[in-house]
Coordinates of C-alpha atoms in Angstrom, one line a residue:
X28 CA 114.7 87.9 113.2
X29 CA 111.8 87.0 111.1
X30 CA 109.7 82.8 113.2
X31 CA 111.7 63.1 131.5
X32 CA 110.2 61.2 133.0
X33 CA 106.7 60.8 134.4
X34 CA 106.1 58.1 137.0
X35 CA 104.5 55.1 135.5
X36 CA 102.3 54.6 138.5
X37 CA 100.8 58.1 138.1
X38 CA 100.1 57.5 134.4
X39 CA 98.4 54.2 135.1
X40 CA 96.3 55.8 137.9
X41 CA 95.2 58.6 135.5
X42 CA 94.3 56.2 132.7
X43 CA 92.7 53.7 135.0
X44 CA 90.3 56.3 136.6
X45 CA 89.7 58.3 133.4
X46 CA 86.0 58.5 132.5
X47 CA 84.1 59.7 129.4
X48 CA 82.7 62.6 131.6
X49 CA 85.2 65.4 132.2
X50 CA 83.3 67.2 135.0
X51 CA 86.6 67.5 136.8
X52 CA 89.5 68.9 134.8
X53 CA 92.4 66.5 134.9
X54 CA 96.0 67.1 133.6
X55 CA 98.4 64.6 132.3
X56 CA 102.1 65.0 131.5
X57 CA 103.5 62.8 128.7
X58 CA 107.3 62.4 128.3
X59 CA 108.4 63.5 124.8
X60 CA 111.0 61.9 122.5
X61 CA 112.9 64.2 120.1
X62 CA 113.1 62.9 116.5
X63 CA 115.2 64.1 113.6
X64 CA 113.5 65.7 110.7
X65 CA 110.5 68.0 110.3
X66 CA 108.2 64.9 110.5
X67 CA 104.6 65.4 109.5
X68 CA 104.7 69.2 109.9
X69 CA 105.3 71.9 107.4
X70 CA 108.5 73.6 108.6
X71 CA 109.0 77.1 109.6
X72 CA 112.1 79.1 108.6
X73 CA 113.7 82.2 109.9
X74 CA 115.4 84.8 107.7
X75 CA 119.2 85.3 108.3
X76 CA 118.6 88.8 109.5
X77 CA 121.8 90.7 110.5
X78 CA 122.4 91.3 114.1
X79 CA 122.1 95.1 114.6
X80 CA 124.4 96.5 117.4
X81 CA 122.5 99.8 117.5
X82 CA 119.0 98.5 118.4
X83 CA 117.7 99.5 121.8
X84 CA 117.4 96.1 123.4
X85 CA 119.1 93.5 121.3
X86 CA 122.2 95.5 120.4
X87 CA 123.5 95.1 124.0
X88 CA 123.3 91.3 123.6
X89 CA 125.7 91.0 120.6
X90 CA 128.7 88.8 121.3
X91 CA 132.3 89.3 119.8
X92 CA 133.1 86.7 117.3
X93 CA 136.5 85.3 116.3
X94 CA 137.7 83.5 113.1
X95 CA 135.7 85.4 110.5
X96 CA 137.0 84.5 107.0
X97 CA 139.4 87.1 105.7
X98 CA 138.5 86.3 102.0
X99 CA 134.7 86.9 102.5
X100 CA 133.1 90.2 101.7
X101 CA 129.8 91.7 102.8
X102 CA 129.9 89.8 106.1
X103 CA 126.9 89.7 108.4
X104 CA 126.2 87.8 111.6
X105 CA 122.9 86.4 112.8
X106 CA 122.1 85.3 116.3
X107 CA 119.7 82.4 116.2
X108 CA 117.7 82.3 119.4
X109 CA 117.2 78.7 120.6
X110 CA 115.3 79.8 123.7
X111 CA 114.2 83.4 123.6
X112 CA 112.8 83.4 127.2
X113 CA 116.1 82.1 128.7
X114 CA 118.1 84.5 126.5
X115 CA 116.2 87.5 127.8
X116 CA 116.2 86.4 131.4
X117 CA 119.9 85.7 131.7
X118 CA 120.7 89.1 130.2
X119 CA 118.3 90.8 132.7
X120 CA 120.3 89.1 135.5
X121 CA 123.5 90.2 133.9
X122 CA 122.3 93.8 133.7
X123 CA 122.2 94.0 129.9
X124 CA 118.4 94.2 129.6
X125 CA 116.7 96.9 131.6
X126 CA 113.8 96.1 133.9
X127 CA 111.5 98.3 131.8
X128 CA 112.4 96.4 128.6
X129 CA 112.0 93.1 130.4
X130 CA 108.4 94.2 131.4
X131 CA 107.7 95.4 127.9
X132 CA 108.7 92.0 126.5
X133 CA 106.5 90.2 128.9
X134 CA 103.5 92.2 127.8
X135 CA 104.4 91.9 124.1
X136 CA 105.0 88.1 124.3
X137 CA 102.2 87.5 126.7
X138 CA 104.8 85.8 128.9
X139 CA 104.7 85.3 132.6
X140 CA 108.2 84.1 133.5
X141 CA 108.6 81.2 135.9
X142 CA 112.0 82.0 137.2
X143 CA 112.4 78.7 138.9
X144 CA 112.6 77.2 135.4
X145 CA 115.2 79.7 134.1
X146 CA 118.9 79.8 134.7
X147 CA 120.2 83.0 136.2
X148 CA 123.7 82.0 135.1
X149 CA 124.2 82.5 131.3
X150 CA 123.9 79.4 129.2
X151 CA 124.4 78.8 125.5
X152 CA 120.8 79.2 124.4
X153 CA 121.6 80.7 121.0
X154 CA 124.0 80.1 118.1
X155 CA 125.7 82.4 115.6
X156 CA 125.7 82.1 111.9
X157 CA 128.0 84.2 109.6
X158 CA 127.0 84.9 106.0
X159 CA 129.3 86.4 103.4
X160 CA 130.4 86.3 99.8
X161 CA 133.3 83.8 99.4
X162 CA 135.5 85.7 96.9
X163 CA 137.6 82.6 96.3
X164 CA 134.6 80.5 95.2
X165 CA 132.6 83.4 93.7
X166 CA 129.4 82.6 95.6
X167 CA 127.6 83.2 98.9
X168 CA 128.5 81.0 101.9
X169 CA 127.7 80.6 105.6
X170 CA 129.5 79.3 108.6
X171 CA 127.6 77.8 111.6
X172 CA 129.2 77.9 115.0
X173 CA 128.6 74.2 115.6
X174 CA 130.5 73.9 118.8
X175 CA 129.1 77.2 120.1
X176 CA 132.4 78.7 121.1
X177 CA 132.0 82.0 119.2
X178 CA 135.0 81.1 117.0
X179 CA 134.5 80.2 113.4
X180 CA 138.2 79.4 112.5
X181 CA 137.5 75.6 112.9
X182 CA 134.1 75.6 111.0
X183 CA 133.5 74.3 107.4
X184 CA 131.7 76.6 105.0
X185 CA 128.3 75.7 103.7
X186 CA 127.1 77.0 100.3
X187 CA 123.3 77.4 100.6
X188 CA 121.1 75.7 98.0
X189 CA 117.5 76.4 97.1
X190 CA 115.1 74.5 99.4
X191 CA 112.8 72.2 97.4
X192 CA 109.1 73.0 97.8
X193 CA 105.8 71.0 97.6
X194 CA 106.5 69.3 99.9
X195 CA 109.7 70.4 101.7
X196 CA 111.7 67.2 102.3
X197 CA 111.9 65.8 105.8
X198 CA 115.6 66.2 105.8
X199 CA 117.7 68.8 103.9
X200 CA 121.3 69.0 102.6
X201 CA 123.8 71.1 104.5
X202 CA 122.3 70.2 107.9
X203 CA 124.7 70.5 110.9
X204 CA 124.4 69.5 114.5
X205 CA 124.7 72.4 116.8
X206 CA 125.8 72.2 120.4
X207 CA 123.8 74.3 122.9
X208 CA 122.7 74.2 126.5
X209 CA 119.3 73.8 128.1
X210 CA 118.2 74.3 131.7
X211 CA 116.3 71.2 132.8
X212 CA 115.1 70.2 136.3
X213 CA 117.5 72.7 137.8
X214 CA 120.6 71.7 135.9
X215 CA 122.4 72.9 132.8
X216 CA 122.4 70.1 130.3
X217 CA 124.3 69.9 127.1
X218 CA 122.2 69.2 124.0
X219 CA 122.3 69.2 120.2
X220 CA 119.9 70.5 117.6
X221 CA 120.1 70.1 113.8
X222 CA 120.4 73.4 111.9
X223 CA 120.0 73.9 108.2
X224 CA 120.6 77.0 106.0
X225 CA 119.2 77.3 102.5
X226 CA 117.6 79.8 100.1
X227 CA 113.8 80.1 100.1
X228 CA 112.0 82.5 97.8
X229 CA 115.2 84.6 97.4
X230 CA 115.9 84.8 101.1
X231 CA 118.7 83.1 103.0
X232 CA 116.9 81.2 105.7
X233 CA 117.6 78.8 108.6
X234 CA 115.5 75.9 110.0
X235 CA 115.6 73.4 112.8
X236 CA 114.6 70.0 111.3
X237 CA 113.3 68.1 114.3
X238 CA 110.0 67.2 115.9
X239 CA 108.9 65.2 118.9
X240 CA 106.5 62.3 119.8
X241 CA 104.6 61.5 122.9
X242 CA 102.4 58.4 123.6
X243 CA 99.2 58.3 125.6
X244 CA 97.4 55.1 126.6
X245 CA 93.7 54.4 127.0
X246 CA 93.2 51.0 128.3
X247 CA 95.2 48.6 126.2
X248 CA 95.5 51.0 123.3
X249 CA 98.4 53.4 122.7
X250 CA 98.1 56.6 120.7
X251 CA 101.0 58.6 119.4
X252 CA 100.9 62.4 119.3
X253 CA 103.3 64.2 117.0
X254 CA 104.6 67.5 118.3
X255 CA 106.4 70.6 116.8
X256 CA 107.3 74.0 118.0
X257 CA 105.4 76.6 116.0
X258 CA 108.0 79.2 116.8
X259 CA 110.6 77.0 115.1
X260 CA 112.7 76.8 118.2
X261 CA 113.6 73.7 120.3
X262 CA 112.2 75.5 123.4
X263 CA 108.6 74.8 122.2
X264 CA 107.3 78.3 122.9
X265 CA 104.3 77.5 120.7
X266 CA 103.5 73.8 120.7
X267 CA 101.5 72.3 117.8
X268 CA 100.1 68.8 117.7
X269 CA 98.7 66.3 115.2
X270 CA 97.7 62.7 115.1
X271 CA 98.9 60.1 112.6
X272 CA 95.4 59.9 111.2
X273 CA 95.7 63.5 109.9
X274 CA 98.9 62.7 107.8
X275 CA 98.4 62.8 104.1
X276 CA 100.0 60.6 101.4
X277 CA 102.6 63.4 101.1
X278 CA 103.8 62.6 104.6
X279 CA 102.6 65.9 105.9
X280 CA 99.6 66.5 108.2
X281 CA 96.5 68.3 106.9
X282 CA 97.2 71.9 108.1
X283 CA 93.5 72.3 109.0
X284 CA 93.9 69.5 111.6
X285 CA 97.0 70.7 113.3
X286 CA 96.1 71.7 116.9
X287 CA 97.4 75.0 118.2
X288 CA 98.1 75.9 121.8
X289 CA 94.9 76.1 123.8
X290 CA 93.0 74.1 121.2
X291 CA 91.4 70.7 121.5
X292 CA 92.6 67.3 120.3
X293 CA 90.4 64.2 120.5
X294 CA 92.3 61.0 121.5
X295 CA 90.6 57.7 122.2
X296 CA 87.2 59.4 122.5
X297 CA 88.4 61.9 125.1
X298 CA 88.8 65.7 124.4
X299 CA 92.1 67.3 125.6
X300 CA 93.3 70.9 125.5
X301 CA 96.8 71.3 124.2
X302 CA 98.7 73.0 127.1
X303 CA 102.1 72.8 125.4
X304 CA 105.5 71.3 126.1
X305 CA 107.3 72.1 129.3
X306 CA 111.0 71.9 128.3
X307 CA 112.1 72.2 131.9
X308 CA 110.6 68.7 132.5
X309 CA 110.5 67.6 128.9
X310 CA 106.9 66.7 128.9
X311 CA 103.7 67.5 127.0
X312 CA 100.7 68.6 129.1
X313 CA 97.2 67.7 128.0
X314 CA 94.1 68.8 130.0
X315 CA 90.7 67.1 129.8
X316 CA 87.7 69.2 128.7
X317 CA 84.3 68.6 127.2
X318 CA 82.4 69.8 124.2
X319 CA 80.4 72.4 126.1
X320 CA 83.6 74.1 127.3
X321 CA 85.0 74.1 123.8
X322 CA 81.9 75.6 122.2
X323 CA 81.9 78.4 124.9
X324 CA 85.5 79.4 124.2
X325 CA 86.9 81.9 121.6
X326 CA 88.6 79.1 119.7
X327 CA 89.8 79.5 116.1
X328 CA 89.8 75.8 115.6
X329 CA 88.2 74.4 112.5
X330 CA 84.7 73.1 113.3
X331 CA 84.0 75.6 116.1
X332 CA 81.6 78.5 116.0
X333 CA 83.3 81.9 115.8
X334 CA 82.3 84.1 118.6
X335 CA 80.9 87.3 116.9
X336 CA 81.9 90.9 117.7
X337 CA 81.1 94.4 116.6
X338 CA 83.6 97.2 115.9
X339 CA 84.1 100.4 113.9
X340 CA 85.6 100.4 110.4
X341 CA 88.7 102.6 110.4
X342 CA 87.9 104.7 107.4
X343 CA 84.1 105.1 107.4
X344 CA 83.4 104.7 111.1
X345 CA 80.6 102.3 110.2
X346 CA 79.8 99.6 112.8
X347 CA 80.6 96.2 111.5
X348 CA 78.9 93.3 113.2
X349 CA 79.6 89.7 112.5
X350 CA 76.0 88.9 113.2
X351 CA 75.0 91.1 110.2
X352 CA 77.2 89.0 107.9
X353 CA 75.4 85.7 108.6
X354 CA 74.3 84.2 105.3
X355 CA 77.7 84.9 103.7
X356 CA 81.1 83.2 103.7
X357 CA 83.4 85.5 105.8
X358 CA 87.1 85.6 105.4
X359 CA 88.8 87.3 108.5
X360 CA 92.5 88.2 108.3
X361 CA 94.4 89.1 111.5
X362 CA 97.4 91.1 110.2
X363 CA 99.6 94.2 110.7
X364 CA 101.3 96.8 108.5
X365 CA 104.5 96.0 110.3
X366 CA 104.4 92.3 109.5
X367 CA 106.4 91.3 106.4
X368 CA 104.5 88.1 105.8
X369 CA 101.1 89.9 106.1
X370 CA 102.1 92.5 103.6
X371 CA 103.5 90.0 101.1
X372 CA 100.2 88.1 101.0
X373 CA 98.1 91.2 100.3
X374 CA 98.4 91.2 96.5
X375 CA 97.1 87.6 96.4
X376 CA 94.2 88.6 98.7
X377 CA 93.4 91.6 96.5
X378 CA 93.2 89.3 93.5
X379 CA 90.8 86.9 95.3
X380 CA 88.7 89.7 96.7
X381 CA 88.2 91.3 93.3
X382 CA 87.1 88.0 91.8
X383 CA 84.5 86.9 94.4
X384 CA 80.7 87.5 94.4
X385 CA 80.3 90.1 97.2
X386 CA 76.7 88.9 97.7
X387 CA 78.1 85.6 98.8
X388 CA 81.5 86.4 100.3
X389 CA 82.7 89.1 102.7
X390 CA 86.3 90.0 103.6
X391 CA 87.3 91.7 106.9
X392 CA 90.8 92.7 108.0
X393 CA 91.7 93.0 111.7
X394 CA 94.8 95.0 112.1
X395 CA 96.8 94.3 115.2
X396 CA 99.5 96.5 116.9
X397 CA 98.5 99.4 114.6
X398 CA 96.6 102.7 115.1
X399 CA 93.5 103.5 113.0
X400 CA 95.5 106.3 111.2
X401 CA 98.3 103.8 110.2
X402 CA 95.8 101.4 108.8
X403 CA 93.8 104.1 106.9
X404 CA 97.0 105.4 105.3
X405 CA 98.3 101.9 104.4
X406 CA 95.0 100.8 103.0
X407 CA 94.8 103.9 100.8
X408 CA 98.4 103.5 99.5
X409 CA 97.9 99.8 98.8
X410 CA 94.3 100.1 97.5
X411 CA 92.8 97.7 100.0
X412 CA 89.0 97.9 99.4
X413 CA 87.7 95.5 102.0
X414 CA 86.7 96.8 105.5
X415 CA 89.4 97.1 108.1
X416 CA 89.1 97.4 111.9
X417 CA 91.8 97.6 114.6
X418 CA 92.4 95.4 117.5
X419 CA 92.9 97.9 120.3
X420 CA 92.9 98.2 124.1
X421 CA 89.1 98.4 124.1
X422 CA 88.0 95.5 122.0
X423 CA 91.2 93.4 122.5
X424 CA 90.3 91.2 119.5
X425 CA 93.8 89.7 119.2
X426 CA 93.8 88.8 122.9
X427 CA 90.2 87.6 122.9
X428 CA 90.9 85.1 120.1
X429 CA 94.4 84.3 121.3
X430 CA 96.1 85.3 118.1
X431 CA 99.8 85.3 118.6
X432 CA 101.2 84.8 115.1
X433 CA 100.7 86.9 112.0
X434 CA 99.1 86.6 109.5
X435 CA 96.4 84.4 111.0
X436 CA 93.2 84.0 109.0
X437 CA 89.9 82.0 109.2
X438 CA 87.1 81.3 106.8
X439 CA 83.5 81.1 108.2
X440 CA 80.6 79.4 106.6
X441 CA 77.2 81.0 106.3
X442 CA 76.3 80.1 109.9
X443 CA 79.5 81.4 111.4
X444 CA 81.3 78.1 111.8
X445 CA 85.0 78.0 111.1
X446 CA 85.6 75.8 108.1
X447 CA 89.3 76.6 107.3
X448 CA 92.2 78.8 108.4
X449 CA 95.3 80.3 107.1
X450 CA 94.3 80.1 103.4
X451 CA 95.9 82.6 101.1
X452 CA 96.2 83.2 97.4
X453 CA 95.4 80.3 95.1
X454 CA 94.3 78.0 98.0
X455 CA 91.8 80.6 99.2
X456 CA 90.5 81.2 95.7
X457 CA 90.0 77.5 95.1
X458 CA 88.1 77.0 98.3
X459 CA 85.8 80.0 97.7
X460 CA 85.1 78.8 94.2
X461 CA 84.1 75.4 95.5
X462 CA 81.8 76.9 98.1
X463 CA 80.1 79.4 95.8
X464 CA 79.8 77.2 92.8
X465 CA 76.1 76.9 91.7
X466 CA 74.6 73.5 92.5

């Protein structure tokens, strides 16, 4: 599948003793409040990919479903993970996921399980969706298991509609509230999450239109922080933040100012590292830092210097050094041949690359979870003419720059400072034209 409560006394003590200097790292936990709608964030959607019973790991986790419509053809079922970590752990305890697979997933997800915050007893941390062609209506339809009982006989069909773009509305038609369970502070708690199904660029997709808000105080002033889960799940596996000041007239935050996990957000004159939402306690953790620590990190945040590296190009063997590209704008794309989104954006990148002045602009691909042979073959077949290197166990570029989602791209200025990220196609071409336009 393609995607509370903190003691007031403690909070007051933290704010009261907080100084502009952050010689001593301090951590603060802020209770979060869940809000309906995507809020100021551009939503992420998952494709309704069929659950495949013959896959090595996930096939063992398929559940038998009741009440499938008799008058629907071409039926498929999708298991939407609402908490991937909990789903894996409870199936390890149930003996459905082997220890070797469990260890593989920990490495793949860069996940160190805290088993004190996971339920060994199975909970409803997923929900099923059925898709099929309703022969009586002559169109595609879906059923969502809103009460999470694995029985669709009491559910009402939804006929997916195209999702409007630019911008995607905060709330969408055909949204349903789904019952599920979370493990919070040692107890299984019933909860609900909005789920919507629609059609996006020809694919049947689902989304979870909700976000969260936390408030931090400095002296007499309160600052709101808007929060979303980059993974598109209510478990906040990848917490993204923004401030109201970054929200445009469209109601959406400037994507260049959205703060990723491990990046820095400035609030009330203090720099904080985004340490993510802890769903077990239902709070956001922020950690104080200073400008020197940020500059010394391998951050991909806009405004930070990109730490240079040197590695061999997969086809020529030539050593590529970022230091040698100073004086040019450099577009760096972390991608993989296995990544559908990465491959889909390649034609647009080719168009941009062919149009730029190579004396002013350089492109560099960093293929992740691929071998050099795979990248060489793919680049030849797709006629990719810009240099490609591989993130491997030696250079560990993906780990070094903490790249966990693909594609991820950054644009450097002539001094190696990150000036934009995740630009593709027309947006990238427009930006490069602005930068290279004669004065």
